[in-house]
Coordinates of C-alpha atoms and ligand atoms in Angstrom, one line a residue:
M2 CA 19.9 0.1 -3.4
T3 CA 20.2 -3.1 -5.4
A4 CA 22.8 -5.4 -3.9
L5 CA 23.1 -8.0 -6.6
T6 CA 23.4 -11.3 -4.8
G7 CA 24.9 -14.2 -6.7
T8 CA 27.4 -12.0 -8.5
I9 CA 30.4 -12.8 -6.3
P10 CA 32.7 -15.1 -8.3
A11 CA 33.4 -18.6 -6.8
A12 CA 36.7 -19.0 -5.1
G13 CA 39.5 -19.4 -7.5
T14 CA 37.7 -18.0 -10.6
L15 CA 39.3 -14.6 -10.4
A16 CA 42.7 -16.1 -9.8
A17 CA 42.3 -18.4 -12.8
D18 CA 41.3 -15.4 -15.0
V19 CA 44.2 -13.4 -13.7
A20 CA 46.7 -16.2 -14.3
A21 CA 45.5 -16.5 -17.9
A22 CA 45.8 -12.7 -18.4
L23 CA 49.3 -12.6 -16.9
D24 CA 50.3 -15.5 -19.3
A25 CA 48.9 -13.8 -22.3
L26 CA 50.7 -10.5 -21.4
G27 CA 54.0 -12.4 -21.2
V28 CA 54.7 -11.8 -17.5
D29 CA 57.8 -13.7 -16.5
K30 CA 56.7 -16.6 -14.2
A31 CA 59.8 -16.1 -12.0
L32 CA 58.1 -12.8 -10.9
L33 CA 54.9 -14.7 -9.8
S34 CA 56.3 -16.1 -6.6
G35 CA 57.5 -14.4 -3.5
A36 CA 56.4 -12.9 -0.1
H37 CA 53.9 -10.4 -1.4
E38 CA 50.2 -11.4 -1.6
C39 CA 48.2 -9.8 -4.3
R40 CA 44.6 -9.7 -3.2
S41 CA 41.3 -8.9 -5.0
P42 CA 38.9 -6.4 -3.4
I43 CA 36.1 -8.3 -5.2
T44 CA 36.4 -11.3 -3.0
G45 CA 39.3 -10.7 -0.7
E46 CA 41.1 -13.7 -2.1
V47 CA 44.7 -14.0 -2.9
L48 CA 45.2 -13.9 -6.7
A49 CA 48.9 -14.5 -6.9
H50 CA 52.2 -13.8 -5.2
T51 CA 55.1 -11.6 -6.2
P52 CA 58.4 -10.6 -4.8
E53 CA 58.7 -7.6 -2.5
H54 CA 61.6 -5.4 -3.4
T55 CA 63.9 -3.8 -0.9
A56 CA 65.5 -0.3 -0.8
A57 CA 68.7 -1.9 -2.2
D58 CA 66.7 -3.3 -5.1
V59 CA 65.3 0.2 -5.7
E60 CA 68.8 1.7 -5.7
A61 CA 69.9 -1.0 -8.2
A62 CA 67.0 -0.1 -10.4
I63 CA 68.0 3.5 -10.3
T64 CA 71.6 2.6 -11.3
T65 CA 70.3 0.6 -14.3
A66 CA 68.0 3.5 -15.4
A67 CA 70.8 6.1 -14.9
E68 CA 73.2 4.0 -17.0
T69 CA 70.7 3.4 -19.7
F70 CA 69.9 7.1 -19.9
L71 CA 73.4 7.8 -21.2
T72 CA 72.6 6.1 -24.4
W73 CA 68.8 6.7 -24.7
R74 CA 69.2 10.5 -24.5
D75 CA 71.2 10.4 -27.8
V76 CA 68.6 8.4 -29.7
P77 CA 66.7 10.8 -31.9
A78 CA 63.3 11.7 -30.4
P79 CA 61.2 10.4 -33.4
V80 CA 63.1 7.1 -33.1
R81 CA 62.2 7.0 -29.4
G82 CA 58.7 7.6 -30.5
Q83 CA 58.7 4.3 -32.3
L84 CA 59.0 2.5 -29.0
I85 CA 55.8 4.2 -27.7
K86 CA 54.1 3.5 -31.0
R87 CA 54.7 -0.2 -30.6
W88 CA 53.7 -0.1 -26.9
G89 CA 50.4 1.5 -27.9
E90 CA 49.8 -1.2 -30.5
L91 CA 50.5 -4.0 -27.9
L92 CA 48.2 -2.2 -25.4
T93 CA 45.5 -2.2 -28.0
E94 CA 46.1 -5.9 -28.8
H95 CA 46.0 -6.8 -25.1
K96 CA 43.4 -4.4 -23.9
E97 CA 41.1 -7.1 -22.5
H98 CA 44.0 -8.9 -20.7
L99 CA 45.2 -5.8 -18.9
A100 CA 41.6 -4.7 -18.1
T101 CA 41.2 -8.1 -16.4
L102 CA 44.1 -7.3 -14.1
V103 CA 42.8 -3.8 -13.4
Q104 CA 39.4 -5.2 -12.7
A105 CA 40.7 -8.0 -10.4
E106 CA 43.1 -5.8 -8.4
V107 CA 41.1 -2.6 -8.2
G108 CA 37.5 -3.8 -8.5
K109 CA 36.5 -1.5 -11.5
I110 CA 33.6 -2.4 -13.6
R111 CA 34.5 -3.8 -17.1
S112 CA 33.9 -0.6 -19.1
E113 CA 35.9 1.5 -16.6
A114 CA 38.8 -1.0 -16.6
L115 CA 38.8 -1.0 -20.4
G116 CA 38.5 2.8 -20.3
E117 CA 41.7 2.9 -18.2
V118 CA 43.6 0.9 -20.7
Q119 CA 42.2 3.1 -23.5
E120 CA 43.6 6.1 -21.7
M121 CA 47.1 4.4 -22.0
I122 CA 46.6 3.9 -25.7
D123 CA 45.5 7.5 -26.1
I124 CA 48.5 8.9 -24.4
C125 CA 50.8 6.7 -26.5
D126 CA 49.2 8.3 -29.6
L127 CA 49.8 11.8 -28.1
A128 CA 53.4 11.0 -27.2
V129 CA 54.2 9.5 -30.6
G130 CA 53.1 12.8 -32.2
Q131 CA 54.9 14.7 -29.6
S132 CA 58.2 12.9 -30.5
R133 CA 58.4 15.1 -33.6
Q134 CA 57.4 18.3 -31.7
L135 CA 59.9 18.8 -28.8
F136 CA 60.3 22.3 -30.0
G137 CA 62.1 25.3 -28.7
K138 CA 61.6 28.9 -29.7
T139 CA 64.1 31.2 -31.5
L140 CA 64.1 34.8 -30.3
P141 CA 65.5 38.0 -31.7
S142 CA 68.7 39.2 -29.9
E143 CA 69.2 42.9 -29.0
R144 CA 72.8 42.4 -30.4
P145 CA 73.5 42.5 -34.1
G146 CA 74.5 39.2 -35.7
H147 CA 73.3 37.3 -32.6
R148 CA 70.5 34.8 -32.2
L149 CA 68.7 33.5 -29.0
A150 CA 67.3 30.0 -28.9
E151 CA 65.9 27.7 -26.4
T152 CA 66.6 24.0 -26.6
W153 CA 65.1 21.1 -24.6
H154 CA 67.1 18.2 -23.3
P155 CA 66.2 15.0 -21.5
L156 CA 66.1 15.3 -17.7
G157 CA 67.5 11.9 -16.7
V158 CA 65.9 9.3 -14.5
V159 CA 62.2 9.9 -13.7
G160 CA 60.7 8.1 -10.7
V161 CA 57.0 7.4 -11.0
I162 CA 55.1 6.6 -7.8
S163 CA 51.5 5.7 -8.6
A164 CA 48.2 5.3 -6.6
F165 CA 46.0 2.1 -6.4
N166 CA 43.0 3.6 -8.1
F167 CA 44.5 4.3 -11.5
P168 CA 47.1 1.5 -11.4
V169 CA 48.2 1.7 -15.0
A170 CA 46.9 4.9 -16.7
V171 CA 48.9 7.3 -14.5
Y172 CA 52.1 5.3 -15.2
A173 CA 51.4 5.6 -19.0
W174 CA 50.7 9.3 -18.7
N175 CA 54.2 9.8 -17.3
T176 CA 56.1 7.1 -19.1
A177 CA 54.9 7.6 -22.7
L178 CA 56.0 11.2 -22.6
A179 CA 59.1 10.7 -20.4
L180 CA 60.5 8.0 -22.8
V181 CA 59.8 10.1 -25.8
C182 CA 61.6 13.0 -24.1
G183 CA 64.7 10.8 -23.7
D184 CA 64.4 10.0 -20.0
T185 CA 64.4 6.6 -18.4
V186 CA 61.7 5.7 -15.8
V187 CA 61.7 3.7 -12.6
W188 CA 58.2 2.8 -11.5
K189 CA 57.0 2.1 -8.0
P190 CA 53.3 1.1 -8.3
A191 CA 50.8 0.9 -5.4
E192 CA 51.2 -2.1 -3.2
T193 CA 47.7 -3.3 -4.1
A194 CA 48.4 -3.3 -7.9
Y195 CA 51.6 -5.2 -8.5
L196 CA 49.9 -7.6 -11.1
C197 CA 48.7 -4.6 -13.1
A198 CA 52.2 -3.3 -13.0
L199 CA 53.8 -6.6 -14.1
G200 CA 51.4 -6.8 -17.1
T201 CA 52.0 -3.3 -18.2
D202 CA 55.7 -3.6 -17.8
A203 CA 55.8 -6.9 -19.8
L204 CA 54.2 -5.2 -22.8
L205 CA 56.7 -2.3 -22.6
A206 CA 59.6 -4.8 -22.4
K207 CA 58.2 -6.6 -25.4
A208 CA 57.9 -3.3 -27.4
A209 CA 61.4 -2.4 -26.4
A210 CA 62.8 -5.7 -27.6
E211 CA 61.0 -5.5 -30.9
V212 CA 62.2 -2.0 -31.8
G213 CA 65.7 -2.6 -30.5
A214 CA 65.5 -0.2 -27.5
P215 CA 67.6 -0.9 -24.4
A216 CA 66.1 -3.2 -21.7
G217 CA 67.1 -0.9 -18.9
L218 CA 64.8 2.0 -19.9
H219 CA 62.0 1.1 -17.5
P220 CA 62.9 -0.8 -14.3
L221 CA 59.9 -1.8 -12.2
V222 CA 60.2 -2.0 -8.4
L223 CA 57.6 -3.8 -6.4
A224 CA 58.4 -1.9 -3.3
D225 CA 56.3 -0.7 -0.4
R226 CA 56.2 3.0 0.6
V227 CA 59.2 2.5 3.0
A228 CA 61.5 0.9 0.4
G229 CA 60.1 3.3 -2.2
Q230 CA 61.5 6.2 -0.3
A231 CA 64.9 5.4 -1.9
L232 CA 63.3 6.7 -5.1
V233 CA 62.4 10.0 -3.3
D234 CA 65.8 10.5 -1.8
D235 CA 68.2 9.5 -4.5
E236 CA 69.7 12.5 -6.2
R237 CA 70.1 10.6 -9.5
V238 CA 66.3 10.7 -9.8
A239 CA 65.8 14.1 -11.6
L240 CA 62.0 14.1 -11.3
V241 CA 59.7 12.3 -8.9
S242 CA 56.2 12.1 -10.3
A243 CA 54.1 11.1 -7.4
T244 CA 50.3 10.4 -7.5
G245 CA 48.5 9.6 -4.3
S246 CA 47.1 11.2 -1.1
V247 CA 47.9 14.6 0.3
R248 CA 49.5 12.7 3.2
M249 CA 52.0 11.1 0.8
G250 CA 52.7 14.4 -0.9
R251 CA 53.5 16.0 2.5
E252 CA 56.1 13.2 3.0
V253 CA 57.6 13.1 -0.5
A254 CA 57.7 16.8 -1.6
P255 CA 59.9 18.2 1.1
R256 CA 62.4 15.4 0.7
V257 CA 62.7 15.9 -3.0
A258 CA 63.0 19.6 -2.5
A259 CA 65.7 19.2 0.1
R260 CA 68.0 17.7 -2.6
F261 CA 66.8 20.3 -5.2
G262 CA 65.1 17.5 -7.2
R263 CA 61.9 18.2 -9.2
A264 CA 58.6 16.9 -8.0
L265 CA 55.4 16.6 -10.0
L266 CA 52.6 16.1 -7.5
E267 CA 49.1 14.7 -8.3
L268 CA 47.4 14.5 -4.9
G269 CA 44.0 14.2 -3.4
G270 CA 40.9 16.2 -4.5
N271 CA 37.7 17.3 -2.8
N272 CA 35.6 18.0 -5.9
A273 CA 32.4 20.0 -6.1
A274 CA 29.6 20.6 -8.5
I275 CA 27.3 23.6 -8.4
V276 CA 23.8 23.1 -9.6
A277 CA 22.1 26.3 -10.5
P278 CA 18.3 26.8 -10.9
S279 CA 18.5 27.0 -14.7
A280 CA 20.3 23.7 -15.0
D281 CA 19.0 20.9 -17.1
L282 CA 18.3 18.6 -14.2
D283 CA 18.1 15.4 -16.2
L284 CA 21.6 16.0 -17.6
A285 CA 22.9 17.1 -14.2
L286 CA 21.5 14.0 -12.5
R287 CA 23.4 11.7 -14.8
G288 CA 26.6 13.7 -14.5
I289 CA 26.2 13.7 -10.7
V290 CA 25.5 10.0 -10.3
F291 CA 28.4 8.9 -12.5
A292 CA 30.8 11.3 -10.8
A293 CA 29.7 10.5 -7.2
A294 CA 29.0 6.8 -7.3
G295 CA 31.1 5.6 -10.3
T296 CA 34.3 3.7 -9.5
A297 CA 32.7 3.3 -6.0
G298 CA 33.8 6.9 -5.2
Q299 CA 37.5 6.0 -5.6
R300 CA 38.6 8.5 -8.3
C301 CA 40.7 11.5 -7.4
T302 CA 38.0 13.4 -9.4
T303 CA 35.0 11.8 -7.6
L304 CA 32.2 14.3 -6.8
R305 CA 32.3 14.7 -3.1
R306 CA 30.4 18.0 -2.6
L307 CA 27.2 19.0 -4.3
I308 CA 26.4 22.7 -4.0
V309 CA 22.7 23.2 -5.0
H310 CA 20.5 26.3 -5.2
R311 CA 18.1 26.2 -2.3
S312 CA 15.1 26.4 -4.6
I313 CA 15.8 23.0 -6.3
A314 CA 17.7 21.2 -3.5
D315 CA 14.9 19.1 -2.1
D316 CA 13.8 18.0 -5.6
L317 CA 17.3 17.2 -6.8
V318 CA 18.2 15.2 -3.6
K319 CA 15.0 13.2 -4.0
R320 CA 15.9 12.4 -7.6
I321 CA 19.5 11.4 -6.7
A322 CA 18.3 9.2 -3.9
A323 CA 15.8 7.5 -6.2
T324 CA 18.4 6.9 -8.9
Y325 CA 20.8 5.5 -6.3
E326 CA 18.0 3.0 -5.3
G327 CA 18.3 1.4 -8.7
L328 CA 22.1 1.3 -8.8
P329 CA 23.3 -2.3 -9.0
I330 CA 26.0 -3.1 -6.5
G331 CA 28.1 -6.3 -6.7
S332 CA 31.0 -7.9 -8.3
P333 CA 32.2 -5.7 -11.1
T334 CA 32.8 -8.8 -13.2
A335 CA 29.0 -9.4 -13.3
P336 CA 27.1 -7.8 -16.3
G337 CA 25.0 -4.8 -15.3
V338 CA 26.8 -4.0 -12.0
L339 CA 27.7 -0.3 -11.8
V340 CA 29.2 -0.1 -8.2
G341 CA 32.0 -2.5 -7.2
P342 CA 33.8 -2.9 -3.9
L343 CA 35.9 -0.5 -1.8
V344 CA 39.6 -1.4 -2.1
S345 CA 40.1 -2.5 1.5
Q346 CA 38.8 -2.9 5.0
A347 CA 40.6 0.4 5.9
A348 CA 38.7 2.2 3.2
Y349 CA 35.4 0.8 4.6
A350 CA 36.4 1.9 8.1
A351 CA 37.2 5.4 6.8
Q352 CA 33.8 5.5 5.0
Q353 CA 31.9 4.5 8.2
D354 CA 33.9 7.0 10.3
A355 CA 33.2 9.8 7.9
L356 CA 29.4 9.1 8.0
E357 CA 29.5 9.1 11.8
Q358 CA 31.3 12.4 11.8
A359 CA 28.9 13.9 9.3
V360 CA 25.9 13.0 11.5
A361 CA 27.7 14.3 14.6
Q362 CA 28.3 17.6 12.7
G363 CA 24.6 18.0 11.9
G364 CA 24.3 16.0 8.7
E365 CA 21.5 13.7 7.6
V366 CA 22.2 10.6 5.6
V367 CA 19.3 10.6 3.1
A368 CA 20.5 7.6 1.1
G369 CA 22.9 4.7 1.3
G370 CA 26.0 4.3 3.4
K371 CA 25.5 0.7 4.6
R372 CA 27.7 -2.3 3.9
V373 CA 26.1 -4.9 1.6
L374 CA 26.9 -8.5 0.5
A375 CA 28.9 -9.1 3.7
D376 CA 27.6 -12.6 4.0
E377 CA 28.4 -13.5 0.4
A378 CA 31.8 -11.8 0.4
P379 CA 33.0 -11.6 4.0
G380 CA 36.5 -10.6 2.9
A381 CA 35.3 -7.8 0.6
F382 CA 33.8 -4.4 1.3
Y383 CA 30.8 -3.4 -0.7
V384 CA 28.9 -0.2 0.3
E385 CA 25.9 1.7 -0.8
P386 CA 26.9 5.1 -2.3
A387 CA 25.7 7.7 0.3
V388 CA 24.0 11.1 0.0
V389 CA 24.4 13.2 3.0
R390 CA 22.8 16.7 3.5
M391 CA 25.0 19.0 5.5
P392 CA 24.1 22.3 7.2
A393 CA 27.5 23.8 6.3
Q394 CA 31.0 22.9 5.0
T395 CA 32.0 21.3 8.3
S396 CA 35.4 19.6 9.0
V397 CA 34.4 16.2 7.6
V398 CA 33.3 17.8 4.4
Q399 CA 36.7 19.5 4.1
E400 CA 38.5 16.1 4.0
E401 CA 38.7 13.7 1.1
T402 CA 37.2 10.3 2.2
F403 CA 38.0 7.9 -0.6
A404 CA 34.6 6.3 -0.7
P405 CA 31.2 7.0 -2.4
I406 CA 29.8 9.8 -0.1
V407 CA 28.5 13.0 -1.6
Y408 CA 27.7 15.9 0.8
V409 CA 24.9 18.2 -0.3
L410 CA 25.1 21.9 0.6
T411 CA 22.7 24.6 -0.4
Y412 CA 23.3 28.2 -1.6
D413 CA 21.3 31.3 -2.3
T414 CA 23.7 33.5 -4.3
F415 CA 26.2 32.4 -7.0
D416 CA 28.9 34.2 -5.1
E417 CA 28.2 32.0 -2.1
A418 CA 28.3 28.9 -4.4
I419 CA 31.7 29.8 -5.7
A420 CA 33.0 30.5 -2.2
L421 CA 31.8 27.0 -1.1
N422 CA 33.4 25.5 -4.2
N423 CA 36.8 27.1 -3.3
G424 CA 36.4 26.8 0.5
V425 CA 38.5 23.6 0.9
R426 CA 42.2 23.0 0.9
Q427 CA 42.2 20.8 -2.2
G428 CA 41.8 22.1 -5.8
L429 CA 41.5 19.3 -8.3
S430 CA 38.2 19.2 -10.2
S431 CA 35.0 21.3 -10.2
A432 CA 31.9 21.7 -12.3
V433 CA 28.8 23.9 -12.7
F434 CA 25.5 22.8 -14.1
T435 CA 23.8 25.9 -15.5
R436 CA 22.2 27.3 -18.7
D437 CA 23.0 30.8 -17.6
L438 CA 25.9 32.0 -19.7
E439 CA 27.0 34.6 -17.2
E440 CA 27.2 32.1 -14.4
A441 CA 29.1 29.6 -16.6
E442 CA 31.6 32.3 -17.6
R443 CA 32.0 33.6 -14.0
F444 CA 32.7 30.0 -12.9
L445 CA 35.5 29.8 -15.5
S446 CA 36.9 33.3 -14.8
A447 CA 39.8 34.3 -12.6
G448 CA 37.4 34.9 -9.7
G449 CA 35.6 31.6 -10.3
S450 CA 36.7 28.1 -9.6
D451 CA 40.2 27.8 -8.2
C452 CA 40.7 24.2 -9.4
G453 CA 42.9 22.8 -12.1
I454 CA 39.8 21.4 -13.8
A455 CA 36.6 23.5 -14.2
N456 CA 33.8 22.0 -16.2
V457 CA 30.4 23.3 -17.4
N458 CA 27.4 21.0 -17.7
I459 CA 29.6 17.9 -17.2
G460 CA 30.6 16.1 -14.0
T461 CA 33.9 16.4 -12.2
S462 CA 35.4 13.1 -13.4
G463 CA 36.3 11.6 -16.7
A464 CA 39.1 13.7 -18.2
E465 CA 40.7 13.2 -21.6
I466 CA 44.4 13.0 -22.2
G467 CA 44.3 16.0 -24.6
G468 CA 43.9 18.4 -21.7
A469 CA 46.4 19.0 -18.9
F470 CA 45.4 17.1 -15.8
G471 CA 46.1 18.2 -12.2
G472 CA 45.1 20.6 -9.5
E473 CA 46.0 23.4 -7.2
K474 CA 46.5 24.0 -3.5
E475 CA 46.9 20.7 -1.6
T476 CA 46.4 18.7 -4.8
G477 CA 50.0 19.7 -5.5
G478 CA 50.1 21.9 -8.6
G479 CA 51.3 19.2 -11.0
R480 CA 50.1 18.7 -14.5
E481 CA 50.2 15.5 -16.6
S482 CA 49.0 14.7 -20.1
G483 CA 47.9 17.2 -22.7
T484 CA 49.3 20.4 -24.3
D485 CA 52.8 21.3 -23.0
S486 CA 53.1 18.7 -20.2
W487 CA 56.1 17.1 -22.0
Q488 CA 58.1 20.1 -20.8
A489 CA 57.9 18.6 -17.2
Y490 CA 60.1 15.8 -18.4
M491 CA 62.8 17.9 -20.0
R492 CA 65.3 20.7 -19.0
R493 CA 65.4 23.9 -20.9
A494 CA 68.7 25.6 -22.0
T495 CA 68.9 29.1 -23.5
N496 CA 71.5 29.5 -26.2
T497 CA 72.9 32.8 -27.4
V498 CA 74.8 32.3 -30.7
N499 CA 77.1 35.1 -32.0
A500 CA 77.9 35.0 -35.7
S501 CA 78.9 38.7 -35.9
G502 CA 82.6 38.5 -35.4
Q503 CA 82.3 41.3 -32.8
L504 CA 81.6 41.0 -29.0
P505 CA 79.0 43.6 -28.1
L506 CA 77.7 43.1 -24.5
A507 CA 74.0 43.0 -23.6
Q508 CA 72.4 46.1 -22.1
G509 CA 75.2 48.2 -23.7
V510 CA 77.7 47.3 -21.1
E511 CA 81.3 48.4 -22.0
F512 CA 84.3 46.2 -20.8
V513 CA 87.6 45.1 -22.3
Ligands
NAD17 P1 48.6 6.7 -1.1 O1 49.1 8.1 -0.8 O2 48.3 5.8 0.0 O3 49.7 5.9 -2.0 C1 50.1 6.4 -3.3 C2 51.4 5.8 -3.6 O4 52.4 6.5 -2.8 C3 51.6 4.4 -3.4 O5 52.4 3.8 -4.4 C4 52.4 4.4 -2.0 O6 53.2 3.2 -1.8 C5 53.3 5.6 -2.2 N1 53.8 6.2 -1.0 C6 53.1 6.6 0.1 N2 53.9 7.2 1.0 C7 55.1 7.2 0.4 C8 56.4 7.7 0.8 N3 56.5 8.3 2.0 N4 57.5 7.5 0.0 C9 57.3 6.9 -1.2 N5 56.1 6.5 -1.6 C10 55.0 6.6 -0.8 O7 47.3 6.8 -2.1 P2 46.3 5.7 -2.6 O8 45.5 5.2 -1.5 O9 47.1 4.6 -3.3 O10 45.5 6.5 -3.7 C11 44.4 7.3 -3.3 C12 44.8 8.7 -3.3 O11 45.5 9.1 -4.5 C13 43.6 9.7 -3.1 O12 44.0 10.7 -2.2 C14 43.4 10.2 -4.5 O13 42.8 11.4 -4.6 C15 44.9 10.3 -5.0 N6 45.0 10.3 -6.5 C16 45.2 11.5 -7.1 C17 45.3 11.5 -8.5 C18 45.6 12.8 -9.2 O14 45.9 12.8 -10.3 N7 45.5 13.9 -8.5 C19 45.1 10.4 -9.2 C20 44.8 9.2 -8.5 C21 44.7 9.2 -7.1

């Protein structure tokens, strides 16, 4: 693998870029001091400081959002849409600045950081259109002179808990729709991405001020997972939209359920791609390498399991290993780099542990896996994306390790391939590379992939906001973006209207 030496920015360079971006985004300087250290995974250096909010601060934010809801819910939806229209314009104007924060705090390469902000702009477009389409159906009644209708109303306060790896897009997926739907939103970002959150929030505040929307629509709380639990437990929070690990979902979901709140869960994945003998291997190779090594393996949709027909497995593995050899690893700020750092030392420890377990379980590391650039960037954790051949879907393959490791399994029959695809507890994304129409259709059928995302001749990552996003089983069942996901942010009422002057009862019941 090509560890690009000389790419690590000199101390202070990133912090200076971040300070300029925060300034351009209009982040209040009072929010740039405090006990919390914001570090960059690119160098390990401290970029800035922010406050760390307490559970009491979270409760105060919920109070603000609950009070603001009482006026915002009565603003006509197309007028609410104007706020999101302006937010989208400001995001477009400041795309580079926000991408600088995403890059510095998460370590994404420039095009992926820009892509994340583009996703925010795209969901704003979708939500503005949706603001004129929060439609209910009208249904025929069985009673003469009666009409049935369904109406949709705002839910109340939405709590958004987001993960480090999509520090701003996931917030926008939720918030653009929730605000258009008439809700207010309290945001608890990941502890490693407070600067991204401040930049995003500053633009939304600017948009709100410009269109005359209330300031209390979108409180931001810089709270860790302990203080953040106030958001989970407070019965004024009608919907908790939580993105993160399965572990987090296990803690959050029962607590929200205990108070009969709603939860929208976007949890971990363990995504597979099947490669059939008929596949276009050049195309498959590109799809596999982007999905497995892109974002340094830190996407929820990262390709973690490759299920290859036995007849082509040796050849394909050789080609992946050869392509990996040429993958430039280094600071994502350097031109040409395709693989940036892991987010933390803990992520590196988990990567090493998974590789050890894989070998102990009969696996063979055929490419990558080692730490690189440790001398140049001792406080950062760069690793070579790894390819590991496994004899079976052993326990380590069943887990999501949030690092660039792809496990290769082989199959003989397509039934076996589908069983392997579905044979894990997570159910987010999946793909098949094939030119056999019957295989493709079987993969997409009820007996095929059991995931929320099932692709043909494209990798597992890189979704568009037009399609609903989310997964089944331990991934949590939630859906964000696309089609009818706005309904998650509203409550539905059924109305029966009687204009007959009589009072016939349904099902022919006779009473007084
Ligand atoms: P994480 O679970 O450690 O943290 C996610 C968020 O949850 C953070 O804001 C954290 O502070 C908060 N949190 C954790 N426990 C909490 C609790 N008990 N109460 C309240 N808040 C709590 O995840 P991470 O390391 O930030 O992100 C990586 C994980 O997220 C991976 O598993 C990845 O697959 C998943 N993810 C899923 C999606 C999706 O759409 N399905 C998208 C991005 C990331």
